Amino acid sequence: MAQVARMMKQSVTPDFKESVSQTAASVVGVSKFFGKTVVLENISFDVAEGEALVLLGASGSGKTTILRIIAGLEQPYTGKIMLHGKDVTELPARERGVGVIFQSYALFPKMTVEKNIGYGLRIRKRSRKQIKQTVNELLSLVQLEEHRKKYPSQLSGGQQQRVAIARTLAYKPEVLLFDEPFGALDAQTRVHLRREIRALLRKVNVPAIFITHDQEEALELGDRIAVIRLGHIDQIGTPSEVYNNPATEYVATFLGAANILEGTIHNGHVEVGSVQIPARIDVAKFSEGQSVKLIFRPEDVSVSKTQTLPSGHACLLSGIVEEISFVGAYERLRIRLDPGGSAACDAGDTPYYLTTETPESQTAKPIIATRPKPESMATKLRQGDRVFIGLTSFTILPSDSRASPGPDSSK
Amino acid sequence: MRHVRGFDVARPLSIGMLVFMMLPLVFLPLASIFIFGTSNGLGNFWAALTAPEAIFALKLSMATSFWATLFNVLFGLFAAYVLSRYNFLGRNALIVTISLPTAIPTAVAGFALLLLWGPYGTLGRFLRPQGIQIMFTAGAIILANIFVTFPLAFGVIKPVFDTMSRSLEEASATIGATRVQTFWHVTLPSLRGAIVSGALLTFARAVGEFGSTILVSGNLAGRTQTAPLYIFAKFNEGQIEAANAIAIVLALFSFLIFSVLFFARDWLDVD
Ligand SMILES: Nc1ncnc2c1ncn2[C@@H]1O[C@H](COP(=O)(O)OP(=O)(O)O)[C@@H](O)[C@H]1O
Ligand SMILES: [Mg+2]
């Protein structure tokens, strides 16, 4: 096992200089049309050595097309693909040395497990002895030794996937590309397998690009996540960056639940209806009177029966609990904001305050809050209770943005 | 109520009727070949079978069918590959044209070949001065066999190509294989069953071909007379026994091929 890992490390850091080998793969300004439809629009990103990048997007957003272009199965209309500093845009798939794990695994049905794994070496005319040794190492790496003589149809989905991975590792790929690797599996196997694959990738240290439409999967698998919408990268960053500081409303809503309130910039504050939030806004990014969106996650909402919220939790407003539901691990509250209510939180030392002059429909919109069990046990709430609401964190985005100038976020 | 007692009268009745209908149509004719063929003793049967002309006819049938099968399987493979992998203008027209020969009466096929390659045919008349004569040779029989069995192998191989996942070939390419390597190691093994059954079908059909062969071969005993033509000739000469001996061989032969196709289906289709 260690031998394979060593072999992989050597192979993916070939003779390039250190600075070059930091980036394993780059997609530079790639666009793609099918007929007259734009499927990809100026896509650029890098994958670092040993990194796992997840392309996250809805079905039809162009994820598979990006993968196929990197693998050389599809030609880009503009842009180029670099692998370890080498421009491979013009190279056919078979000369790129990229490992693709297809959605259906695409194992060769008439070959046994070991024949499948050894295929890359057989067509490279390696010696029988060498093939046997590598196949044995890979079989033990993916723990399929006792299945070596079986045919793909005799294996479970997870086992087939491991064969597919071993089959690409055999020829020391520059980068591994996974197209919806867990799509065909049941929920439990899926979680189990993605941890297994993550561990395997760390062991062999091969950079990987995963495709998924499952946000939970993306958060768990990726060192970084690129959120793709309609052939365009909305945001690329670490899981915590994209989750906590979404660059667009789409990113915010695609990765988990988000509350969105509309407001305007006024005197360097954000006004949501009658509520003013003196967020530390980068004035350069916003102009006076600009409409913005205040975005925050249900778990960033703190709820209190009293006017004092725990320190650091900025009081926003009060509201009435409309609905309480239990969603397994936590409690979910729907709260109708109540701007008309005269009761406001103590401004205290928090940087937020609110005014209650002109109630507007905006603030009368319900928001969703979630509370962990200990908290919901400590402070029991019932339908109709008046609560004071605070935010631990939120993001402010321009309203009309598709490609926004970037997130502005306060904590 | 009948069902409760586990006995359905319709069952034995319908099976019996089916067998009864097939009796005069299929079973009895086949049985009579064997009954008559051996009615004068096995010695006579054996003598008829080993007559030089009979042996020659059988060999010629096998040889011409073999070459026609080889050609049609290779061509069918190639045509199926092109027509399922590439999309182009006139693709459907080509598919229909390839399948056409099945619908053409075999006598018409033979006649058409004569009109093309015969001594005064469209092309034949230019070949004749060169001393090249295709009709009335074994070559003509092969040509006729090819024409008549043209779509059989293609028809079996093409659907397998169509359903074969494209990602297998793509996977092979990303692993580093050339097109030839991919075809040899990945595509061909998946086609094995289709190729074998396509070949058997073509061969069986070619061995039994009569209508086109009798026109293009000239039916010269010991030179261009195939087994079915031999049966026909001997029957006309009143030598029923000679005809019958070869008929038995051809019947057994088709039983054999059919059994392979039927009982080895699992092996042929193995995934
Ligand atoms: N070969 C093709 N010809 C025409 N349109 C295609 C082709 N492949 C993909 N598309 C279109 O491109 C878009 C992106 O497809 P794809 O990359 O498969 O998306 P995803 O993998 O994110 O679901 C889709 O609208 C799809 O219909
Ligand atoms: Mg896809």
mmCIF file of N, CA and C in Angstrom, chain A residues 273-376:
data_model
loop_
_atom_site.group_PDB
_atom_site.id
_atom_site.type_symbol
_atom_site.label_atom_id
_atom_site.label_comp_id
_atom_site.label_asym_id
_atom_site.label_seq_id
_atom_site.Cartn_x
_atom_site.Cartn_y
_atom_site.Cartn_z
ATOM 1 N N GLY A 273 -36.438 47.404 5.373
ATOM 2 C CA GLY A 273 -37.694 47.991 5.828
ATOM 3 C C GLY A 273 -37.365 49.154 6.742
ATOM 4 N N SER A 274 -37.826 49.040 7.946
ATOM 5 C CA SER A 274 -37.575 50.130 8.870
ATOM 6 C C SER A 274 -36.351 49.864 9.741
ATOM 7 N N VAL A 275 -35.751 48.704 9.545
ATOM 8 C CA VAL A 275 -34.626 48.339 10.389
ATOM 9 C C VAL A 275 -33.327 48.825 9.760
ATOM 10 N N GLN A 276 -32.526 49.447 10.558
ATOM 11 C CA GLN A 276 -31.226 49.886 10.043
ATOM 12 C C GLN A 276 -30.132 49.026 10.638
ATOM 13 N N ILE A 277 -29.312 48.525 9.781
ATOM 14 C CA ILE A 277 -28.211 47.704 10.261
ATOM 15 C C ILE A 277 -26.903 48.360 9.849
ATOM 16 N N PRO A 278 -26.181 48.921 10.779
ATOM 17 C CA PRO A 278 -24.933 49.579 10.422
ATOM 18 C C PRO A 278 -23.831 48.554 10.204
ATOM 19 N N ALA A 279 -24.014 47.748 9.175
ATOM 20 C CA ALA A 279 -22.995 46.760 8.891
ATOM 21 C C ALA A 279 -21.736 47.467 8.423
ATOM 22 N N ARG A 280 -20.607 46.844 8.657
ATOM 23 C CA ARG A 280 -19.355 47.454 8.204
ATOM 24 C C ARG A 280 -19.220 47.208 6.709
ATOM 25 N N ILE A 281 -19.870 48.077 5.993
ATOM 26 C CA ILE A 281 -19.918 47.890 4.552
ATOM 27 C C ILE A 281 -18.728 48.550 3.900
ATOM 28 N N ASP A 282 -18.186 47.864 2.927
ATOM 29 C CA ASP A 282 -17.148 48.472 2.117
ATOM 30 C C ASP A 282 -17.852 49.481 1.205
ATOM 31 N N VAL A 283 -17.713 50.755 1.552
ATOM 32 C CA VAL A 283 -18.472 51.790 0.847
ATOM 33 C C VAL A 283 -18.153 51.789 -0.650
ATOM 34 N N ALA A 284 -16.928 51.399 -0.970
ATOM 35 C CA ALA A 284 -16.526 51.405 -2.378
ATOM 36 C C ALA A 284 -17.384 50.447 -3.199
ATOM 37 N N LYS A 285 -17.905 49.429 -2.531
ATOM 38 C CA LYS A 285 -18.643 48.414 -3.282
ATOM 39 C C LYS A 285 -20.113 48.757 -3.452
ATOM 40 N N PHE A 286 -20.587 49.613 -2.590
ATOM 41 C CA PHE A 286 -22.005 49.932 -2.647
ATOM 42 C C PHE A 286 -22.195 51.435 -2.758
ATOM 43 N N SER A 287 -23.264 51.810 -3.395
ATOM 44 C CA SER A 287 -23.542 53.239 -3.495
ATOM 45 C C SER A 287 -24.808 53.567 -2.710
ATOM 46 N N GLU A 288 -24.924 54.805 -2.360
ATOM 47 C CA GLU A 288 -26.091 55.274 -1.605
ATOM 48 C C GLU A 288 -27.374 54.927 -2.359
ATOM 49 N N GLY A 289 -28.315 54.373 -1.663
ATOM 50 C CA GLY A 289 -29.607 54.085 -2.274
ATOM 51 C C GLY A 289 -29.655 52.779 -3.053
ATOM 52 N N GLN A 290 -28.530 52.095 -3.145
ATOM 53 C CA GLN A 290 -28.497 50.840 -3.897
ATOM 54 C C GLN A 290 -29.329 49.776 -3.187
ATOM 55 N N SER A 291 -30.072 48.989 -3.976
ATOM 56 C CA SER A 291 -30.809 47.920 -3.302
ATOM 57 C C SER A 291 -29.891 46.717 -3.100
ATOM 58 N N VAL A 292 -30.021 46.148 -1.933
ATOM 59 C CA VAL A 292 -29.153 45.031 -1.558
ATOM 60 C C VAL A 292 -30.001 43.921 -0.963
ATOM 61 N N LYS A 293 -29.327 42.782 -0.786
ATOM 62 C CA LYS A 293 -29.988 41.678 -0.108
ATOM 63 C C LYS A 293 -29.209 41.324 1.136
ATOM 64 N N LEU A 294 -29.935 41.150 2.200
ATOM 65 C CA LEU A 294 -29.342 40.722 3.455
ATOM 66 C C LEU A 294 -29.585 39.219 3.543
ATOM 67 N N ILE A 295 -28.502 38.475 3.562
ATOM 68 C CA ILE A 295 -28.622 37.018 3.518
ATOM 69 C C ILE A 295 -28.040 36.420 4.788
ATOM 70 N N PHE A 296 -28.797 35.550 5.427
ATOM 71 C CA PHE A 296 -28.265 34.875 6.618
ATOM 72 C C PHE A 296 -28.886 33.489 6.730
ATOM 73 N N ARG A 297 -28.144 32.596 7.348
ATOM 74 C CA ARG A 297 -28.580 31.203 7.437
ATOM 75 C C ARG A 297 -29.435 30.973 8.677
ATOM 76 N N PRO A 298 -30.323 30.007 8.637
ATOM 77 C CA PRO A 298 -31.192 29.737 9.789
ATOM 78 C C PRO A 298 -30.411 29.534 11.077
ATOM 79 N N GLU A 299 -29.235 28.914 10.970
ATOM 80 C CA GLU A 299 -28.485 28.659 12.204
ATOM 81 C C GLU A 299 -27.746 29.902 12.690
ATOM 82 N N ASP A 300 -27.749 30.967 11.876
ATOM 83 C CA ASP A 300 -27.127 32.213 12.302
ATOM 84 C C ASP A 300 -28.118 33.124 13.030
ATOM 85 N N VAL A 301 -29.341 32.649 13.146
ATOM 86 C CA VAL A 301 -30.357 33.433 13.836
ATOM 87 C C VAL A 301 -30.395 32.991 15.298
ATOM 88 N N SER A 302 -30.282 33.945 16.209
ATOM 89 C CA SER A 302 -30.478 33.551 17.604
ATOM 90 C C SER A 302 -31.791 34.154 18.091
ATOM 91 N N VAL A 303 -32.427 33.404 18.946
ATOM 92 C CA VAL A 303 -33.781 33.737 19.352
ATOM 93 C C VAL A 303 -33.815 33.817 20.875
ATOM 94 N N SER A 304 -34.438 34.843 21.386
ATOM 95 C CA SER A 304 -34.500 34.977 22.839
ATOM 96 C C SER A 304 -35.857 35.523 23.241
ATOM 97 N N LYS A 305 -36.316 35.088 24.421
ATOM 98 C CA LYS A 305 -37.590 35.605 24.902
ATOM 99 C C LYS A 305 -37.400 36.971 25.545
ATOM 100 N N THR A 306 -36.192 37.203 26.002
ATOM 101 C CA THR A 306 -35.906 38.479 26.650
ATOM 102 C C THR A 306 -35.224 39.400 25.659
ATOM 103 N N GLN A 307 -35.126 40.646 26.067
ATOM 104 C CA GLN A 307 -34.544 41.603 25.148
ATOM 105 C C GLN A 307 -33.028 41.478 25.070
ATOM 106 N N THR A 308 -32.442 40.776 26.005
ATOM 107 C CA THR A 308 -30.991 40.627 25.974
ATOM 108 C C THR A 308 -30.623 39.308 25.305
ATOM 109 N N LEU A 309 -29.831 39.470 24.282
ATOM 110 C CA LEU A 309 -29.332 38.290 23.587
ATOM 111 C C LEU A 309 -27.909 38.041 24.059
ATOM 112 N N PRO A 310 -27.448 36.831 23.939
ATOM 113 C CA PRO A 310 -26.060 36.552 24.335
ATOM 114 C C PRO A 310 -25.108 37.514 23.624
ATOM 115 N N SER A 311 -23.999 37.813 24.249
ATOM 116 C CA SER A 311 -23.081 38.784 23.663
ATOM 117 C C SER A 311 -22.582 38.281 22.317
ATOM 118 N N GLY A 312 -22.405 39.214 21.404
ATOM 119 C CA GLY A 312 -21.977 38.850 20.057
ATOM 120 C C GLY A 312 -23.151 38.571 19.157
ATOM 121 N N HIS A 313 -24.296 38.318 19.715
ATOM 122 C CA HIS A 313 -25.489 38.107 18.910
ATOM 123 C C HIS A 313 -26.209 39.436 18.772
ATOM 124 N N ALA A 314 -26.164 39.987 17.593
ATOM 125 C CA ALA A 314 -26.708 41.312 17.399
ATOM 126 C C ALA A 314 -28.217 41.269 17.294
ATOM 127 N N CYS A 315 -28.845 42.092 18.059
ATOM 128 C CA CYS A 315 -30.302 42.109 18.025
ATOM 129 C C CYS A 315 -30.791 42.810 16.772
ATOM 130 N N LEU A 316 -31.713 42.169 16.101
ATOM 131 C CA LEU A 316 -32.193 42.721 14.837
ATOM 132 C C LEU A 316 -33.599 43.280 15.006
ATOM 133 N N LEU A 317 -34.447 42.536 15.625
ATOM 134 C CA LEU A 317 -35.864 42.842 15.566
ATOM 135 C C LEU A 317 -36.618 41.902 16.470
ATOM 136 N N SER A 318 -37.895 42.078 16.528
ATOM 137 C CA SER A 318 -38.687 41.072 17.226
ATOM 138 C C SER A 318 -39.676 40.458 16.254
ATOM 139 N N GLY A 319 -40.227 39.346 16.665
ATOM 140 C CA GLY A 319 -41.174 38.672 15.780
ATOM 141 C C GLY A 319 -42.024 37.688 16.548
ATOM 142 N N ILE A 320 -42.975 37.099 15.844
ATOM 143 C CA ILE A 320 -43.873 36.139 16.463
ATOM 144 C C ILE A 320 -43.582 34.747 15.896
ATOM 145 N N VAL A 321 -43.465 33.773 16.771
ATOM 146 C CA VAL A 321 -43.234 32.403 16.313
ATOM 147 C C VAL A 321 -44.509 31.885 15.658
ATOM 148 N N GLU A 322 -44.394 31.517 14.406
ATOM 149 C CA GLU A 322 -45.569 31.064 13.661
ATOM 150 C C GLU A 322 -45.691 29.559 13.622
ATOM 151 N N GLU A 323 -44.546 28.911 13.612
ATOM 152 C CA GLU A 323 -44.586 27.469 13.432
ATOM 153 C C GLU A 323 -43.326 26.877 14.039
ATOM 154 N N ILE A 324 -43.481 25.755 14.686
ATOM 155 C CA ILE A 324 -42.321 25.061 15.248
ATOM 156 C C ILE A 324 -42.334 23.646 14.709
ATOM 157 N N SER A 325 -41.232 23.208 14.147
ATOM 158 C CA SER A 325 -41.172 21.812 13.703
ATOM 159 C C SER A 325 -39.842 21.210 14.109
ATOM 160 N N PHE A 326 -39.863 19.899 14.278
ATOM 161 C CA PHE A 326 -38.638 19.213 14.671
ATOM 162 C C PHE A 326 -38.063 18.514 13.456
ATOM 163 N N VAL A 327 -36.834 18.860 13.127
ATOM 164 C CA VAL A 327 -36.193 18.257 11.965
ATOM 165 C C VAL A 327 -35.024 17.429 12.470
ATOM 166 N N GLY A 328 -35.338 16.355 13.165
ATOM 167 C CA GLY A 328 -34.283 15.477 13.647
ATOM 168 C C GLY A 328 -33.388 16.172 14.646
ATOM 169 N N ALA A 329 -32.225 16.550 14.166
ATOM 170 C CA ALA A 329 -31.187 17.023 15.070
ATOM 171 C C ALA A 329 -31.474 18.401 15.660
ATOM 172 N N TYR A 330 -32.339 19.152 15.023
ATOM 173 C CA TYR A 330 -32.573 20.496 15.542
ATOM 174 C C TYR A 330 -34.043 20.903 15.424
ATOM 175 N N GLU A 331 -34.311 22.046 16.005
ATOM 176 C CA GLU A 331 -35.673 22.579 15.978
ATOM 177 C C GLU A 331 -35.731 23.710 14.957
ATOM 178 N N ARG A 332 -36.807 23.715 14.190
ATOM 179 C CA ARG A 332 -36.913 24.710 13.133
ATOM 180 C C ARG A 332 -38.081 25.632 13.450
ATOM 181 N N LEU A 333 -37.802 26.945 13.420
ATOM 182 C CA LEU A 333 -38.833 27.923 13.760
ATOM 183 C C LEU A 333 -39.140 28.784 12.552
ATOM 184 N N ARG A 334 -40.415 29.035 12.330
ATOM 185 C CA ARG A 334 -40.760 30.054 11.358
ATOM 186 C C ARG A 334 -41.250 31.264 12.140
ATOM 187 N N ILE A 335 -40.576 32.379 11.914
ATOM 188 C CA ILE A 335 -40.881 33.572 12.706
ATOM 189 C C ILE A 335 -41.325 34.685 11.767
ATOM 190 N N ARG A 336 -42.475 35.250 12.060
ATOM 191 C CA ARG A 336 -42.959 36.387 11.277
ATOM 192 C C ARG A 336 -42.411 37.653 11.920
ATOM 193 N N LEU A 337 -41.588 38.385 11.168
ATOM 194 C CA LEU A 337 -41.014 39.611 11.718
ATOM 195 C C LEU A 337 -42.137 40.595 12.010
ATOM 196 N N ASP A 338 -41.913 41.346 13.020
ATOM 197 C CA ASP A 338 -42.979 42.198 13.531
ATOM 198 C C ASP A 338 -42.445 43.610 13.704
ATOM 199 N N PRO A 339 -42.312 44.324 12.616
ATOM 200 C CA PRO A 339 -41.678 45.633 12.688
ATOM 201 C C PRO A 339 -42.545 46.641 13.438
ATOM 202 N N GLY A 340 -43.830 46.361 13.508
ATOM 203 C CA GLY A 340 -44.723 47.285 14.184
ATOM 204 C C GLY A 340 -44.551 47.263 15.692
ATOM 205 N N GLY A 341 -44.075 46.153 16.187
ATOM 206 C CA GLY A 341 -43.911 46.001 17.620
ATOM 207 C C GLY A 341 -42.989 47.079 18.178
ATOM 208 N N SER A 342 -43.396 47.646 19.272
ATOM 209 C CA SER A 342 -42.591 48.729 19.816
ATOM 210 C C SER A 342 -41.365 48.180 20.527
ATOM 211 N N ALA A 343 -41.473 46.948 20.951
ATOM 212 C CA ALA A 343 -40.369 46.390 21.715
ATOM 213 C C ALA A 343 -39.161 46.182 20.833
ATOM 214 N N ALA A 344 -38.069 46.680 21.265
ATOM 215 C CA ALA A 344 -36.826 46.469 20.554
ATOM 216 C C ALA A 344 -35.808 45.950 21.543
ATOM 217 N N CYS A 345 -34.763 45.408 20.994
ATOM 218 C CA CYS A 345 -33.724 44.889 21.872
ATOM 219 C C CYS A 345 -32.960 46.052 22.484
ATOM 220 N N ASP A 346 -32.262 45.722 23.538
ATOM 221 C CA ASP A 346 -31.287 46.669 24.056
ATOM 222 C C ASP A 346 -30.170 46.786 23.050
ATOM 223 N N ALA A 347 -29.886 47.998 22.675
ATOM 224 C CA ALA A 347 -28.804 48.160 21.725
ATOM 225 C C ALA A 347 -27.498 47.682 22.347
ATOM 226 N N GLY A 348 -27.347 47.964 23.621
ATOM 227 C CA GLY A 348 -26.180 47.495 24.350
ATOM 228 C C GLY A 348 -24.895 47.877 23.664
ATOM 229 N N ASP A 349 -23.956 46.949 23.679
ATOM 230 C CA ASP A 349 -22.674 47.250 23.043
ATOM 231 C C ASP A 349 -22.630 46.688 21.628
ATOM 232 N N THR A 350 -23.770 46.275 21.138
ATOM 233 C CA THR A 350 -23.766 45.704 19.794
ATOM 234 C C THR A 350 -23.774 46.833 18.766
ATOM 235 N N PRO A 351 -23.243 46.578 17.587
ATOM 236 C CA PRO A 351 -23.176 47.614 16.563
ATOM 237 C C PRO A 351 -24.483 47.729 15.786
ATOM 238 N N TYR A 352 -25.509 47.066 16.232
ATOM 239 C CA TYR A 352 -26.769 47.105 15.496
ATOM 240 C C TYR A 352 -27.802 47.876 16.289
ATOM 241 N N TYR A 353 -28.648 48.517 15.618
ATOM 242 C CA TYR A 353 -29.796 49.094 16.290
ATOM 243 C C TYR A 353 -30.933 49.110 15.296
ATOM 244 N N LEU A 354 -32.078 49.385 15.733
ATOM 245 C CA LEU A 354 -33.173 49.425 14.781
ATOM 246 C C LEU A 354 -34.128 50.547 15.113
ATOM 247 N N THR A 355 -34.778 51.004 14.107
ATOM 248 C CA THR A 355 -35.808 52.007 14.293
ATOM 249 C C THR A 355 -37.129 51.390 13.887
ATOM 250 N N THR A 356 -38.201 51.889 14.370
ATOM 251 C CA THR A 356 -39.495 51.265 14.091
ATOM 252 C C THR A 356 -40.469 52.270 13.520
ATOM 253 N N GLU A 357 -39.962 53.100 12.628
ATOM 254 C CA GLU A 357 -40.824 54.165 12.113
ATOM 255 C C GLU A 357 -41.859 53.652 11.120
ATOM 256 N N THR A 358 -41.395 53.310 9.913
ATOM 257 C CA THR A 358 -42.352 52.936 8.871
ATOM 258 C C THR A 358 -42.301 51.445 8.586
ATOM 259 N N PRO A 359 -43.255 50.716 9.120
ATOM 260 C CA PRO A 359 -43.273 49.281 8.833
ATOM 261 C C PRO A 359 -43.507 49.014 7.339
ATOM 262 N N GLU A 360 -42.814 48.095 6.821
ATOM 263 C CA GLU A 360 -42.975 47.772 5.397
ATOM 264 C C GLU A 360 -43.211 46.285 5.218
ATOM 265 N N SER A 361 -43.686 45.956 4.073
ATOM 266 C CA SER A 361 -44.026 44.559 3.809
ATOM 267 C C SER A 361 -42.774 43.675 3.892
ATOM 268 N N GLN A 362 -41.651 44.239 3.524
ATOM 269 C CA GLN A 362 -40.426 43.445 3.539
ATOM 270 C C GLN A 362 -40.181 42.765 4.873
ATOM 271 N N THR A 363 -40.265 43.543 5.912
ATOM 272 C CA THR A 363 -39.921 43.000 7.216
ATOM 273 C C THR A 363 -41.029 42.133 7.783
ATOM 274 N N ALA A 364 -42.162 42.132 7.100
ATOM 275 C CA ALA A 364 -43.254 41.298 7.574
ATOM 276 C C ALA A 364 -43.150 39.881 7.016
ATOM 277 N N LYS A 365 -42.080 39.627 6.328
ATOM 278 C CA LYS A 365 -41.833 38.334 5.716
ATOM 279 C C LYS A 365 -41.355 37.340 6.774
ATOM 280 N N PRO A 366 -41.757 36.087 6.704
ATOM 281 C CA PRO A 366 -41.262 35.164 7.719
ATOM 282 C C PRO A 366 -39.797 34.788 7.474
ATOM 283 N N ILE A 367 -39.075 34.541 8.543
ATOM 284 C CA ILE A 367 -37.721 34.009 8.402
ATOM 285 C C ILE A 367 -37.665 32.659 9.100
ATOM 286 N N ILE A 368 -36.687 31.903 8.727
ATOM 287 C CA ILE A 368 -36.518 30.565 9.292
ATOM 288 C C ILE A 368 -35.318 30.593 10.230
ATOM 289 N N ALA A 369 -35.501 30.041 11.399
ATOM 290 C CA ALA A 369 -34.389 29.928 12.338
ATOM 291 C C ALA A 369 -34.285 28.482 12.795
ATOM 292 N N THR A 370 -33.093 28.035 13.054
ATOM 293 C CA THR A 370 -32.946 26.696 13.632
ATOM 294 C C THR A 370 -32.186 26.808 14.937
ATOM 295 N N ARG A 371 -32.535 25.907 15.863
ATOM 296 C CA ARG A 371 -31.866 25.893 17.167
ATOM 297 C C ARG A 371 -31.438 24.475 17.483
ATOM 298 N N PRO A 372 -30.233 24.322 18.010
ATOM 299 C CA PRO A 372 -29.809 22.978 18.428
ATOM 300 C C PRO A 372 -30.596 22.542 19.646
ATOM 301 N N LYS A 373 -30.593 21.236 19.884
ATOM 302 C CA LYS A 373 -31.401 20.643 20.944
ATOM 303 C C LYS A 373 -31.204 21.280 22.316
ATOM 304 N N PRO A 374 -29.950 21.411 22.792
ATOM 305 C CA PRO A 374 -29.779 21.952 24.149
ATOM 306 C C PRO A 374 -30.456 23.302 24.306
ATOM 307 N N GLU A 375 -30.349 24.109 23.254
ATOM 308 C CA GLU A 375 -30.936 25.439 23.343
ATOM 309 C C GLU A 375 -32.458 25.374 23.362
ATOM 310 N N SER A 376 -33.013 24.527 22.528
ATOM 311 C CA SER A 376 -34.477 24.456 22.492
ATOM 312 C C SER A 376 -35.023 23.831 23.765
#
